[in-house]
Amino acid sequence: MRQGQAAPLWTGPMVDAHHHIWDPRNGRYPWLTPEGKLPNFRYGDTTPLMRPYLPPDYRADAAGHDIRATVYMEAEWDPADPIGETRFVSGLAAGYGLPDAMVAQAWLHHPDAEAVLATQAGFPLVRSVRHKPGGPATPQAARDGERTLMSDEHWRRGYAALESLGLHFDLQTPWWNLPEAGRLARDFPRTRIILNHTGLPSDRSPDALAGWHAAMTHFAEHPNTVVKISGLGRPGHAWTAEDNGWIVRETIAIFGPRRAMFASNFPVDGLCASFDTIFTGFKRIAAALPAEDQAWLFHRTAEETYALDRHRTATG
């Protein structure tokens, strides 16, 4: 490559490590109804999401990128019926060949958590579960001592069951709750924690980014942690490689390419940008990295983490 010439963009196989599919017409998604609409969603108005989004819709959005496999993320299906979502997604996968793995719903502090986890683990697609632990809404609230469910004894009892079932845990929580997550990683070292959405660095002020960076650095010290680089949209701001590049590069530097993976978070991040804008942005940001590192970020980390069939993503 000549001096001053832009590095070529990744053209190899890709795994989308975090996306959703749904059909609100079945009445199973409370938040995708006008009555259950989220008033303070981080991307603003969720009305555009209140429509069916099925595998053909996903494939249309992802056209132009060599997506070989995908990982479905639970979409807050009716909490009274966590297994219903897994059956629904498994049926879609059988009919459409997508997704290739899934993160299922589980409510770890419920009395039936261990039974639900055992049932979820019995589905061939399920590799992990997610339960958003709530907690402090600001860094100051966390500093003042407010805690998430990650510190609740009943929740931790449910979490303890993951190891024997061979399940990972997908964690969505803002960066200021990562000290709690670090203790979880320390106390359960054989359960992998997959941090969603880059630790949610939505506040881009210097102080907030410094706090995010420190929290991510300490969390990554635990070898059983992995991160998904996704969820970087901001309402009122165009999704650009220039705007998000520092966060993406620092995340890769903190975790290393073998513990980081790119993901679309579609259709949710479609509120901020097109699929092509997001993944072309990732390709531009990663272009200067060695090809081996890019391969881990675009598909190998997700393959290894979610035990995906290698032949689906092999370069040959």
PDB file of C-alpha atoms in Angstrom:
ATOM      1  CA  MET A   1       0.000   0.000   0.000  1.00  0.00           C
ATOM      2  CA  ARG A   2       1.476   3.368  -1.016  1.00  0.00           C
ATOM      3  CA  GLN A   3       2.053   6.056   1.593  1.00  0.00           C
ATOM      4  CA  GLY A   4      -1.102   8.140   1.999  1.00  0.00           C
ATOM      5  CA  GLN A   5      -3.289   5.495   0.362  1.00  0.00           C
ATOM      6  CA  ALA A   6      -6.323   4.399   2.379  1.00  0.00           C
ATOM      7  CA  ALA A   7      -6.212   0.843   3.690  1.00  0.00           C
ATOM      8  CA  PRO A   8      -8.656  -1.509   1.944  1.00  0.00           C
ATOM      9  CA  LEU A   9     -11.869  -2.302   3.785  1.00  0.00           C
ATOM     10  CA  TRP A  10     -12.637  -5.780   5.095  1.00  0.00           C
ATOM     11  CA  THR A  11     -14.301  -7.931   2.435  1.00  0.00           C
ATOM     12  CA  GLY A  12     -14.186 -11.279   4.224  1.00  0.00           C
ATOM     13  CA  PRO A  13     -16.883 -13.232   6.051  1.00  0.00           C
ATOM     14  CA  MET A  14     -18.800 -11.643   8.896  1.00  0.00           C
ATOM     15  CA  VAL A  15     -20.880 -12.697  11.870  1.00  0.00           C
ATOM     16  CA  ASP A  16     -23.464 -10.289  13.231  1.00  0.00           C
ATOM     17  CA  ALA A  17     -23.119 -10.984  16.952  1.00  0.00           C
ATOM     18  CA  HIS A  18     -26.254  -9.166  18.147  1.00  0.00           C
ATOM     19  CA  HIS A  19     -29.535  -8.546  16.358  1.00  0.00           C
ATOM     20  CA  HIS A  20     -33.266  -9.007  16.895  1.00  0.00           C
ATOM     21  CA  ILE A  21     -36.197 -10.395  14.955  1.00  0.00           C
ATOM     22  CA  TRP A  22     -39.787  -9.992  16.083  1.00  0.00           C
ATOM     23  CA  ASP A  23     -43.433  -9.814  15.169  1.00  0.00           C
ATOM     24  CA  PRO A  24     -45.361  -7.467  17.491  1.00  0.00           C
ATOM     25  CA  ARG A  25     -48.620  -8.691  15.982  1.00  0.00           C
ATOM     26  CA  ASN A  26     -48.411 -11.737  18.248  1.00  0.00           C
ATOM     27  CA  GLY A  27     -48.867  -9.504  21.293  1.00  0.00           C
ATOM     28  CA  ARG A  28     -45.766 -10.865  23.054  1.00  0.00           C
ATOM     29  CA  TYR A  29     -43.641  -7.697  23.184  1.00  0.00           C
ATOM     30  CA  PRO A  30     -45.074  -5.206  25.705  1.00  0.00           C
ATOM     31  CA  TRP A  31     -42.582  -2.477  24.793  1.00  0.00           C
ATOM     32  CA  LEU A  32     -43.466  -2.674  21.093  1.00  0.00           C
ATOM     33  CA  THR A  33     -47.044  -1.527  21.680  1.00  0.00           C
ATOM     34  CA  PRO A  34     -48.358   2.037  21.982  1.00  0.00           C
ATOM     35  CA  GLU A  35     -49.501   1.239  25.524  1.00  0.00           C
ATOM     36  CA  GLY A  36     -46.120  -0.113  26.616  1.00  0.00           C
ATOM     37  CA  LYS A  37     -43.980   2.396  24.738  1.00  0.00           C
ATOM     38  CA  LEU A  38     -40.703   3.225  26.499  1.00  0.00           C
ATOM     39  CA  PRO A  39     -40.789   6.887  27.520  1.00  0.00           C
ATOM     40  CA  ASN A  40     -37.031   7.393  27.927  1.00  0.00           C
ATOM     41  CA  PHE A  41     -35.456   5.095  25.371  1.00  0.00           C
ATOM     42  CA  ARG A  42     -31.857   6.107  24.648  1.00  0.00           C
ATOM     43  CA  TYR A  43     -32.517   6.523  20.912  1.00  0.00           C
ATOM     44  CA  GLY A  44     -35.773   8.419  21.271  1.00  0.00           C
ATOM     45  CA  ASP A  45     -39.123   7.460  19.749  1.00  0.00           C
ATOM     46  CA  THR A  46     -39.563   3.675  19.390  1.00  0.00           C
ATOM     47  CA  THR A  47     -42.702   3.884  17.229  1.00  0.00           C
ATOM     48  CA  PRO A  48     -40.787   2.897  14.033  1.00  0.00           C
ATOM     49  CA  LEU A  49     -39.850  -0.390  15.712  1.00  0.00           C
ATOM     50  CA  MET A  50     -43.476  -1.412  16.260  1.00  0.00           C
ATOM     51  CA  ARG A  51     -43.623  -3.500  13.096  1.00  0.00           C
ATOM     52  CA  PRO A  52     -42.684  -7.044  12.120  1.00  0.00           C
ATOM     53  CA  TYR A  53     -38.961  -7.509  11.626  1.00  0.00           C
ATOM     54  CA  LEU A  54     -38.340 -11.016  10.345  1.00  0.00           C
ATOM     55  CA  PRO A  55     -35.383 -12.777   8.671  1.00  0.00           C
ATOM     56  CA  PRO A  56     -36.209 -11.459   5.183  1.00  0.00           C
ATOM     57  CA  ASP A  57     -36.235  -7.900   6.582  1.00  0.00           C
ATOM     58  CA  TYR A  58     -32.892  -8.480   8.254  1.00  0.00           C
ATOM     59  CA  ARG A  59     -31.375  -9.885   5.061  1.00  0.00           C
ATOM     60  CA  ALA A  60     -32.598  -6.875   3.103  1.00  0.00           C
ATOM     61  CA  ASP A  61     -30.926  -4.517   5.586  1.00  0.00           C
ATOM     62  CA  ALA A  62     -27.687  -6.536   5.593  1.00  0.00           C
ATOM     63  CA  ALA A  63     -27.443  -6.797   1.791  1.00  0.00           C
ATOM     64  CA  GLY A  64     -23.979  -5.961   0.503  1.00  0.00           C
ATOM     65  CA  HIS A  65     -22.168  -7.438   3.515  1.00  0.00           C
ATOM     66  CA  ASP A  66     -20.972 -11.028   3.647  1.00  0.00           C
ATOM     67  CA  ILE A  67     -22.961 -12.084   6.718  1.00  0.00           C
ATOM     68  CA  ARG A  68     -22.377 -15.818   7.161  1.00  0.00           C
ATOM     69  CA  ALA A  69     -24.023 -16.287  10.566  1.00  0.00           C
ATOM     70  CA  THR A  70     -25.964 -14.278  13.126  1.00  0.00           C
ATOM     71  CA  VAL A  71     -26.699 -14.298  16.854  1.00  0.00           C
ATOM     72  CA  TYR A  72     -30.213 -13.438  17.983  1.00  0.00           C
ATOM     73  CA  MET A  73     -30.607 -11.387  21.151  1.00  0.00           C
ATOM     74  CA  GLU A  74     -33.688 -11.728  23.353  1.00  0.00           C
ATOM     75  CA  ALA A  75     -36.086  -8.870  22.700  1.00  0.00           C
ATOM     76  CA  GLU A  76     -37.985  -8.493  25.982  1.00  0.00           C
ATOM     77  CA  TRP A  77     -40.720 -10.935  25.064  1.00  0.00           C
ATOM     78  CA  ASP A  78     -43.508 -11.362  27.629  1.00  0.00           C
ATOM     79  CA  PRO A  79     -41.589 -12.029  30.886  1.00  0.00           C
ATOM     80  CA  ALA A  80     -44.236 -14.513  31.998  1.00  0.00           C
ATOM     81  CA  ASP A  81     -43.282 -16.792  29.101  1.00  0.00           C
ATOM     82  CA  PRO A  82     -39.499 -16.761  28.529  1.00  0.00           C
ATOM     83  CA  ILE A  83     -39.523 -20.154  26.798  1.00  0.00           C
ATOM     84  CA  GLY A  84     -42.106 -18.926  24.281  1.00  0.00           C
ATOM     85  CA  GLU A  85     -39.576 -16.605  22.683  1.00  0.00           C
ATOM     86  CA  THR A  86     -37.051 -19.413  22.309  1.00  0.00           C
ATOM     87  CA  ARG A  87     -39.640 -21.605  20.586  1.00  0.00           C
ATOM     88  CA  PHE A  88     -40.612 -18.719  18.289  1.00  0.00           C
ATOM     89  CA  VAL A  89     -37.016 -17.960  17.290  1.00  0.00           C
ATOM     90  CA  SER A  90     -36.181 -21.642  16.867  1.00  0.00           C
ATOM     91  CA  GLY A  91     -39.103 -21.945  14.465  1.00  0.00           C
ATOM     92  CA  LEU A  92     -37.905 -18.967  12.445  1.00  0.00           C
ATOM     93  CA  ALA A  93     -34.398 -20.418  12.289  1.00  0.00           C
ATOM     94  CA  ALA A  94     -35.780 -23.722  11.018  1.00  0.00           C
ATOM     95  CA  GLY A  95     -37.783 -21.948   8.336  1.00  0.00           C
ATOM     96  CA  TYR A  96     -35.335 -19.255   7.246  1.00  0.00           C
ATOM     97  CA  GLY A  97     -31.862 -20.511   8.242  1.00  0.00           C
ATOM     98  CA  LEU A  98     -31.387 -17.507  10.517  1.00  0.00           C
ATOM     99  CA  PRO A  99     -30.308 -16.972  13.280  1.00  0.00           C
ATOM    100  CA  ASP A 100     -27.535 -19.487  13.949  1.00  0.00           C
ATOM    101  CA  ALA A 101     -27.451 -19.016  17.725  1.00  0.00           C
ATOM    102  CA  MET A 102     -29.433 -17.096  20.290  1.00  0.00           C
ATOM    103  CA  VAL A 103     -29.249 -15.365  23.637  1.00  0.00           C
ATOM    104  CA  ALA A 104     -32.396 -16.327  25.527  1.00  0.00           C
ATOM    105  CA  GLN A 105     -34.415 -14.591  28.204  1.00  0.00           C
ATOM    106  CA  ALA A 106     -34.103 -15.571  31.877  1.00  0.00           C
ATOM    107  CA  TRP A 107     -35.073 -13.798  35.085  1.00  0.00           C
ATOM    108  CA  LEU A 108     -32.288 -14.845  37.399  1.00  0.00           C
ATOM    109  CA  HIS A 109     -33.870 -13.655  40.645  1.00  0.00           C
ATOM    110  CA  HIS A 110     -37.125 -15.559  40.107  1.00  0.00           C
ATOM    111  CA  PRO A 111     -37.748 -18.717  42.164  1.00  0.00           C
ATOM    112  CA  ASP A 112     -37.960 -20.813  38.988  1.00  0.00           C
ATOM    113  CA  ALA A 113     -34.734 -19.421  37.493  1.00  0.00           C
ATOM    114  CA  GLU A 114     -32.814 -22.708  37.565  1.00  0.00           C
ATOM    115  CA  ALA A 115     -35.655 -24.625  35.918  1.00  0.00           C
ATOM    116  CA  VAL A 116     -36.032 -21.954  33.217  1.00  0.00           C
ATOM    117  CA  LEU A 117     -32.289 -21.948  32.566  1.00  0.00           C
ATOM    118  CA  ALA A 118     -32.233 -25.729  32.248  1.00  0.00           C
ATOM    119  CA  THR A 119     -35.062 -25.607  29.730  1.00  0.00           C
ATOM    120  CA  GLN A 120     -33.397 -22.824  27.752  1.00  0.00           C
ATOM    121  CA  ALA A 121     -30.117 -24.758  27.673  1.00  0.00           C
ATOM    122  CA  GLY A 122     -31.939 -27.681  26.074  1.00  0.00           C
ATOM    123  CA  PHE A 123     -32.645 -25.732  22.861  1.00  0.00           C
ATOM    124  CA  PRO A 124     -29.933 -26.231  20.225  1.00  0.00           C
ATOM    125  CA  LEU A 125     -29.727 -22.517  19.389  1.00  0.00           C
ATOM    126  CA  VAL A 126     -29.227 -21.220  22.930  1.00  0.00           C
ATOM    127  CA  ARG A 127     -25.690 -20.282  23.963  1.00  0.00           C
ATOM    128  CA  SER A 128     -26.281 -17.535  26.513  1.00  0.00           C
ATOM    129  CA  VAL A 129     -28.951 -15.673  28.458  1.00  0.00           C
ATOM    130  CA  ARG A 130     -29.560 -12.023  29.205  1.00  0.00           C
ATOM    131  CA  HIS A 131     -31.209 -10.323  32.147  1.00  0.00           C
ATOM    132  CA  LYS A 132     -30.730  -6.555  32.299  1.00  0.00           C
ATOM    133  CA  PRO A 133     -29.901  -5.936  35.970  1.00  0.00           C
ATOM    134  CA  GLY A 134     -31.280  -2.397  36.254  1.00  0.00           C
ATOM    135  CA  GLY A 135     -29.787  -0.239  38.989  1.00  0.00           C
ATOM    136  CA  PRO A 136     -28.374   3.291  39.119  1.00  0.00           C
ATOM    137  CA  ALA A 137     -29.214   5.499  36.167  1.00  0.00           C
ATOM    138  CA  THR A 138     -26.224   7.815  36.588  1.00  0.00           C
ATOM    139  CA  PRO A 139     -22.573   7.520  37.599  1.00  0.00           C
ATOM    140  CA  GLN A 140     -23.265   9.607  40.692  1.00  0.00           C
ATOM    141  CA  ALA A 141     -26.022   7.254  41.835  1.00  0.00           C
ATOM    142  CA  ALA A 142     -23.544   4.364  41.558  1.00  0.00           C
ATOM    143  CA  ARG A 143     -20.935   6.324  43.525  1.00  0.00           C
ATOM    144  CA  ASP A 144     -23.604   7.015  46.159  1.00  0.00           C
ATOM    145  CA  GLY A 145     -24.025   3.280  46.701  1.00  0.00           C
ATOM    146  CA  GLU A 146     -27.055   2.334  44.604  1.00  0.00           C
ATOM    147  CA  ARG A 147     -26.617  -1.191  43.249  1.00  0.00           C
ATOM    148  CA  THR A 148     -27.953  -3.413  40.479  1.00  0.00           C
ATOM    149  CA  LEU A 149     -29.374  -6.909  40.720  1.00  0.00           C
ATOM    150  CA  MET A 150     -25.818  -8.167  40.195  1.00  0.00           C
ATOM    151  CA  SER A 151     -25.378  -7.673  43.944  1.00  0.00           C
ATOM    152  CA  ASP A 152     -28.644  -9.381  44.912  1.00  0.00           C
ATOM    153  CA  GLU A 153     -28.237 -12.792  46.544  1.00  0.00           C
ATOM    154  CA  HIS A 154     -31.270 -14.296  44.769  1.00  0.00           C
ATOM    155  CA  TRP A 155     -30.048 -13.031  41.382  1.00  0.00           C
ATOM    156  CA  ARG A 156     -26.559 -14.380  42.032  1.00  0.00           C
ATOM    157  CA  ARG A 157     -28.014 -17.762  42.962  1.00  0.00           C
ATOM    158  CA  GLY A 158     -29.645 -17.930  39.538  1.00  0.00           C
ATOM    159  CA  TYR A 159     -26.434 -16.725  37.914  1.00  0.00           C
ATOM    160  CA  ALA A 160     -24.491 -19.517  39.646  1.00  0.00           C
ATOM    161  CA  ALA A 161     -26.524 -22.089  37.711  1.00  0.00           C
ATOM    162  CA  LEU A 162     -25.137 -20.928  34.352  1.00  0.00           C
ATOM    163  CA  GLU A 163     -21.800 -22.711  34.681  1.00  0.00           C
ATOM    164  CA  SER A 164     -23.127 -26.241  35.051  1.00  0.00           C
ATOM    165  CA  LEU A 165     -25.458 -25.683  32.092  1.00  0.00           C
ATOM    166  CA  GLY A 166     -22.669 -24.421  29.845  1.00  0.00           C
ATOM    167  CA  LEU A 167     -24.334 -21.050  29.333  1.00  0.00           C
ATOM    168  CA  HIS A 168     -22.726 -17.621  28.993  1.00  0.00           C
ATOM    169  CA  PHE A 169     -24.220 -14.394  30.307  1.00  0.00           C
ATOM    170  CA  ASP A 170     -24.886 -11.376  28.085  1.00  0.00           C
ATOM    171  CA  LEU A 171     -24.761  -8.216  30.168  1.00  0.00           C
ATOM    172  CA  GLN A 172     -26.347  -4.918  29.196  1.00  0.00           C
ATOM    173  CA  THR A 173     -25.562  -2.231  31.739  1.00  0.00           C
ATOM    174  CA  PRO A 174     -24.004   1.256  31.626  1.00  0.00           C
ATOM    175  CA  TRP A 175     -20.277   1.494  32.207  1.00  0.00           C
ATOM    176  CA  TRP A 176     -20.637   2.882  35.745  1.00  0.00           C
ATOM    177  CA  ASN A 177     -22.024  -0.489  36.862  1.00  0.00           C
ATOM    178  CA  LEU A 178     -19.009  -2.410  35.583  1.00  0.00           C
ATOM    179  CA  PRO A 179     -17.316  -2.614  39.009  1.00  0.00           C
ATOM    180  CA  GLU A 180     -20.238  -4.826  40.063  1.00  0.00           C
ATOM    181  CA  ALA A 181     -19.861  -6.839  36.869  1.00  0.00           C
ATOM    182  CA  GLY A 182     -16.174  -7.231  37.593  1.00  0.00           C
ATOM    183  CA  ARG A 183     -16.962  -8.762  40.964  1.00  0.00           C
ATOM    184  CA  LEU A 184     -19.350 -11.120  39.215  1.00  0.00           C
ATOM    185  CA  ALA A 185     -16.588 -12.125  36.781  1.00  0.00           C
ATOM    186  CA  ARG A 186     -14.205 -12.675  39.693  1.00  0.00           C
ATOM    187  CA  ASP A 187     -16.654 -14.710  41.766  1.00  0.00           C
ATOM    188  CA  PHE A 188     -17.737 -16.925  38.842  1.00  0.00           C
ATOM    189  CA  PRO A 189     -14.561 -17.231  36.759  1.00  0.00           C
ATOM    190  CA  ARG A 190     -15.816 -20.107  34.597  1.00  0.00           C
ATOM    191  CA  THR A 191     -18.860 -18.182  33.329  1.00  0.00           C
ATOM    192  CA  ARG A 192     -18.180 -15.871  30.418  1.00  0.00           C
ATOM    193  CA  ILE A 193     -19.674 -12.392  30.551  1.00  0.00           C
ATOM    194  CA  ILE A 194     -20.360 -10.815  27.177  1.00  0.00           C
ATOM    195  CA  LEU A 195     -20.735  -7.058  27.604  1.00  0.00           C
ATOM    196  CA  ASN A 196     -23.326  -5.606  25.245  1.00  0.00           C
ATOM    197  CA  HIS A 197     -23.149  -2.317  23.365  1.00  0.00           C
ATOM    198  CA  THR A 198     -19.606  -1.253  24.248  1.00  0.00           C
ATOM    199  CA  GLY A 199     -20.610  -0.394  27.823  1.00  0.00           C
ATOM    200  CA  LEU A 200     -23.113   2.242  26.605  1.00  0.00           C
ATOM    201  CA  PRO A 201     -20.870   5.327  26.282  1.00  0.00           C
ATOM    202  CA  SER A 202     -23.718   7.636  25.264  1.00  0.00           C
ATOM    203  CA  ASP A 203     -22.352  10.671  27.122  1.00  0.00           C
ATOM    204  CA  ARG A 204     -19.355  11.830  25.099  1.00  0.00           C
ATOM    205  CA  SER A 205     -18.174  14.543  27.480  1.00  0.00           C
ATOM    206  CA  PRO A 206     -14.476  14.282  28.464  1.00  0.00           C
ATOM    207  CA  ASP A 207     -15.274  13.315  32.066  1.00  0.00           C
ATOM    208  CA  ALA A 208     -17.777  10.644  31.018  1.00  0.00           C
ATOM    209  CA  LEU A 209     -15.405   9.157  28.429  1.00  0.00           C
ATOM    210  CA  ALA A 210     -12.620   9.061  31.006  1.00  0.00           C
ATOM    211  CA  GLY A 211     -14.951   7.220  33.396  1.00  0.00           C
ATOM    212  CA  TRP A 212     -16.017   4.829  30.633  1.00  0.00           C
ATOM    213  CA  HIS A 213     -12.409   4.116  29.692  1.00  0.00           C
ATOM    214  CA  ALA A 214     -11.351   3.397  33.272  1.00  0.00           C
ATOM    215  CA  ALA A 215     -14.366   1.145  33.910  1.00  0.00           C
ATOM    216  CA  MET A 216     -13.820  -0.804  30.692  1.00  0.00           C
ATOM    217  CA  THR A 217     -10.110  -1.219  31.457  1.00  0.00           C
ATOM    218  CA  HIS A 218     -10.752  -2.664  34.904  1.00  0.00           C
ATOM    219  CA  PHE A 219     -13.540  -4.925  33.641  1.00  0.00           C
ATOM    220  CA  ALA A 220     -11.326  -6.296  30.861  1.00  0.00           C
ATOM    221  CA  GLU A 221      -8.744  -7.398  33.428  1.00  0.00           C
ATOM    222  CA  HIS A 222     -10.983 -10.413  34.037  1.00  0.00           C
ATOM    223  CA  PRO A 223     -10.135 -13.026  31.385  1.00  0.00           C
ATOM    224  CA  ASN A 224     -13.714 -14.347  31.246  1.00  0.00           C
ATOM    225  CA  THR A 225     -15.043 -11.092  29.762  1.00  0.00           C
ATOM    226  CA  VAL A 226     -15.802 -10.275  26.124  1.00  0.00           C
ATOM    227  CA  VAL A 227     -17.302  -7.162  24.534  1.00  0.00           C
ATOM    228  CA  LYS A 228     -19.673  -6.472  21.663  1.00  0.00           C
ATOM    229  CA  ILE A 229     -18.876  -3.283  19.781  1.00  0.00           C
ATOM    230  CA  SER A 230     -22.369  -2.063  18.980  1.00  0.00           C
ATOM    231  CA  GLY A 231     -25.070   0.281  20.213  1.00  0.00           C
ATOM    232  CA  LEU A 232     -23.071   3.443  19.481  1.00  0.00           C
ATOM    233  CA  GLY A 233     -25.880   5.474  17.952  1.00  0.00           C
ATOM    234  CA  ARG A 234     -26.891   8.825  19.418  1.00  0.00           C
ATOM    235  CA  PRO A 235     -30.127  10.660  18.650  1.00  0.00           C
ATOM    236  CA  GLY A 236     -29.509  13.819  16.685  1.00  0.00           C
ATOM    237  CA  HIS A 237     -26.012  12.723  15.616  1.00  0.00           C
ATOM    238  CA  ALA A 238     -25.070  11.008  12.380  1.00  0.00           C
ATOM    239  CA  TRP A 239     -23.371   7.623  12.845  1.00  0.00           C
ATOM    240  CA  THR A 240     -19.872   8.195  11.449  1.00  0.00           C
ATOM    241  CA  ALA A 241     -16.514   6.484  11.739  1.00  0.00           C
ATOM    242  CA  GLU A 242     -15.066   9.830  12.799  1.00  0.00           C
ATOM    243  CA  ASP A 243     -17.562  10.236  15.661  1.00  0.00           C
ATOM    244  CA  ASN A 244     -17.273   6.671  16.962  1.00  0.00           C
ATOM    245  CA  GLY A 245     -13.737   5.793  15.928  1.00  0.00           C
ATOM    246  CA  TRP A 246     -11.969   6.609  19.189  1.00  0.00           C
ATOM    247  CA  ILE A 247     -14.395   4.518  21.249  1.00  0.00           C
ATOM    248  CA  VAL A 248     -14.116   1.559  18.876  1.00  0.00           C
ATOM    249  CA  ARG A 249     -10.316   1.718  18.724  1.00  0.00           C
ATOM    250  CA  GLU A 250      -9.979   2.057  22.499  1.00  0.00           C
ATOM    251  CA  THR A 251     -12.356  -0.849  23.077  1.00  0.00           C
ATOM    252  CA  ILE A 252     -10.257  -3.034  20.786  1.00  0.00           C
ATOM    253  CA  ALA A 253      -7.070  -1.907  22.519  1.00  0.00           C
ATOM    254  CA  ILE A 254      -8.537  -2.634  25.971  1.00  0.00           C
ATOM    255  CA  PHE A 255      -9.980  -6.090  25.254  1.00  0.00           C
ATOM    256  CA  GLY A 256      -7.881  -7.156  22.283  1.00  0.00           C
ATOM    257  CA  PRO A 257      -9.345  -8.382  18.977  1.00  0.00           C
ATOM    258  CA  ARG A 258      -9.861 -11.921  20.283  1.00  0.00           C
ATOM    259  CA  ARG A 259     -12.250 -10.664  22.977  1.00  0.00           C
ATOM    260  CA  ALA A 260     -14.161  -8.111  20.900  1.00  0.00           C
ATOM    261  CA  MET A 261     -16.726  -8.492  18.129  1.00  0.00           C
ATOM    262  CA  PHE A 262     -18.782  -6.222  15.909  1.00  0.00           C
ATOM    263  CA  ALA A 263     -22.574  -6.325  15.916  1.00  0.00           C
ATOM    264  CA  SER A 264     -25.445  -4.397  14.335  1.00  0.00           C
ATOM    265  CA  ASN A 265     -28.106  -4.299  17.072  1.00  0.00           C
ATOM    266  CA  PHE A 266     -30.634  -4.189  14.241  1.00  0.00           C
ATOM    267  CA  PRO A 267     -33.365  -3.147  13.892  1.00  0.00           C
ATOM    268  CA  VAL A 268     -32.941  -1.031  17.047  1.00  0.00           C
ATOM    269  CA  ASP A 269     -29.869   0.819  15.771  1.00  0.00           C
ATOM    270  CA  GLY A 270     -31.806   1.408  12.583  1.00  0.00           C
ATOM    271  CA  LEU A 271     -33.276   4.344  14.499  1.00  0.00           C
ATOM    272  CA  CYS A 272     -29.844   5.969  14.171  1.00  0.00           C
ATOM    273  CA  ALA A 273     -28.321   4.705  10.927  1.00  0.00           C
ATOM    274  CA  SER A 274     -28.563   2.121   8.171  1.00  0.00           C
ATOM    275  CA  PHE A 275     -26.962  -1.308   8.523  1.00  0.00           C
ATOM    276  CA  ASP A 276     -24.530  -0.359   5.758  1.00  0.00           C
ATOM    277  CA  THR A 277     -23.545   2.881   7.477  1.00  0.00           C
ATOM    278  CA  ILE A 278     -22.759   1.053  10.723  1.00  0.00           C
ATOM    279  CA  PHE A 279     -20.821  -1.875   9.283  1.00  0.00           C
ATOM    280  CA  THR A 280     -19.002   0.197   6.684  1.00  0.00           C
ATOM    281  CA  GLY A 281     -18.070   2.459   9.572  1.00  0.00           C
ATOM    282  CA  PHE A 282     -16.670  -0.499  11.493  1.00  0.00           C
ATOM    283  CA  LYS A 283     -14.741  -1.555   8.400  1.00  0.00           C
ATOM    284  CA  ARG A 284     -13.254   1.925   8.006  1.00  0.00           C
ATOM    285  CA  ILE A 285     -12.253   2.115  11.668  1.00  0.00           C
ATOM    286  CA  ALA A 286     -10.659  -1.352  11.611  1.00  0.00           C
ATOM    287  CA  ALA A 287      -8.982  -1.013   8.220  1.00  0.00           C
ATOM    288  CA  ALA A 288      -5.564  -0.113   9.621  1.00  0.00           C
ATOM    289  CA  LEU A 289      -5.424  -3.249  11.786  1.00  0.00           C
ATOM    290  CA  PRO A 290      -3.684  -6.453  10.635  1.00  0.00           C
ATOM    291  CA  ALA A 291      -5.958  -8.777   8.650  1.00  0.00           C
ATOM    292  CA  GLU A 292      -5.758 -11.385  11.408  1.00  0.00           C
ATOM    293  CA  ASP A 293      -7.100  -8.903  13.960  1.00  0.00           C
ATOM    294  CA  GLN A 294      -9.904  -7.870  11.622  1.00  0.00           C
ATOM    295  CA  ALA A 295     -10.862 -11.501  11.119  1.00  0.00           C
ATOM    296  CA  TRP A 296     -11.326 -11.895  14.881  1.00  0.00           C
ATOM    297  CA  LEU A 297     -13.411  -8.739  15.137  1.00  0.00           C
ATOM    298  CA  PHE A 298     -15.639  -9.469  12.165  1.00  0.00           C
ATOM    299  CA  HIS A 299     -16.254 -13.178  12.708  1.00  0.00           C
ATOM    300  CA  ARG A 300     -13.834 -15.335  14.704  1.00  0.00           C
ATOM    301  CA  THR A 301     -14.554 -13.928  18.169  1.00  0.00           C
ATOM    302  CA  ALA A 302     -18.279 -14.413  17.648  1.00  0.00           C
ATOM    303  CA  GLU A 303     -17.695 -17.918  16.272  1.00  0.00           C
ATOM    304  CA  GLU A 304     -15.646 -18.898  19.280  1.00  0.00           C
ATOM    305  CA  THR A 305     -17.845 -17.183  21.855  1.00  0.00           C
ATOM    306  CA  TYR A 306     -21.150 -18.528  20.574  1.00  0.00           C
ATOM    307  CA  ALA A 307     -19.835 -21.895  19.332  1.00  0.00           C
ATOM    308  CA  LEU A 308     -20.964 -21.266  15.771  1.00  0.00           C
ATOM    309  CA  ASP A 309     -20.477 -23.893  13.095  1.00  0.00           C
ATOM    310  CA  ARG A 310     -17.154 -22.994  11.532  1.00  0.00           C
ATOM    311  CA  HIS A 311     -18.098 -24.103   8.031  1.00  0.00           C
ATOM    312  CA  ARG A 312     -20.712 -21.344   7.895  1.00  0.00           C
ATOM    313  CA  THR A 313     -18.052 -18.637   8.150  1.00  0.00           C
ATOM    314  CA  ALA A 314     -14.903 -20.307   6.856  1.00  0.00           C
ATOM    315  CA  THR A 315     -12.928 -18.401   4.255  1.00  0.00           C
ATOM    316  CA  GLY A 316     -11.860 -21.623   2.548  1.00  0.00           C
TER     317      GLY A 316
END
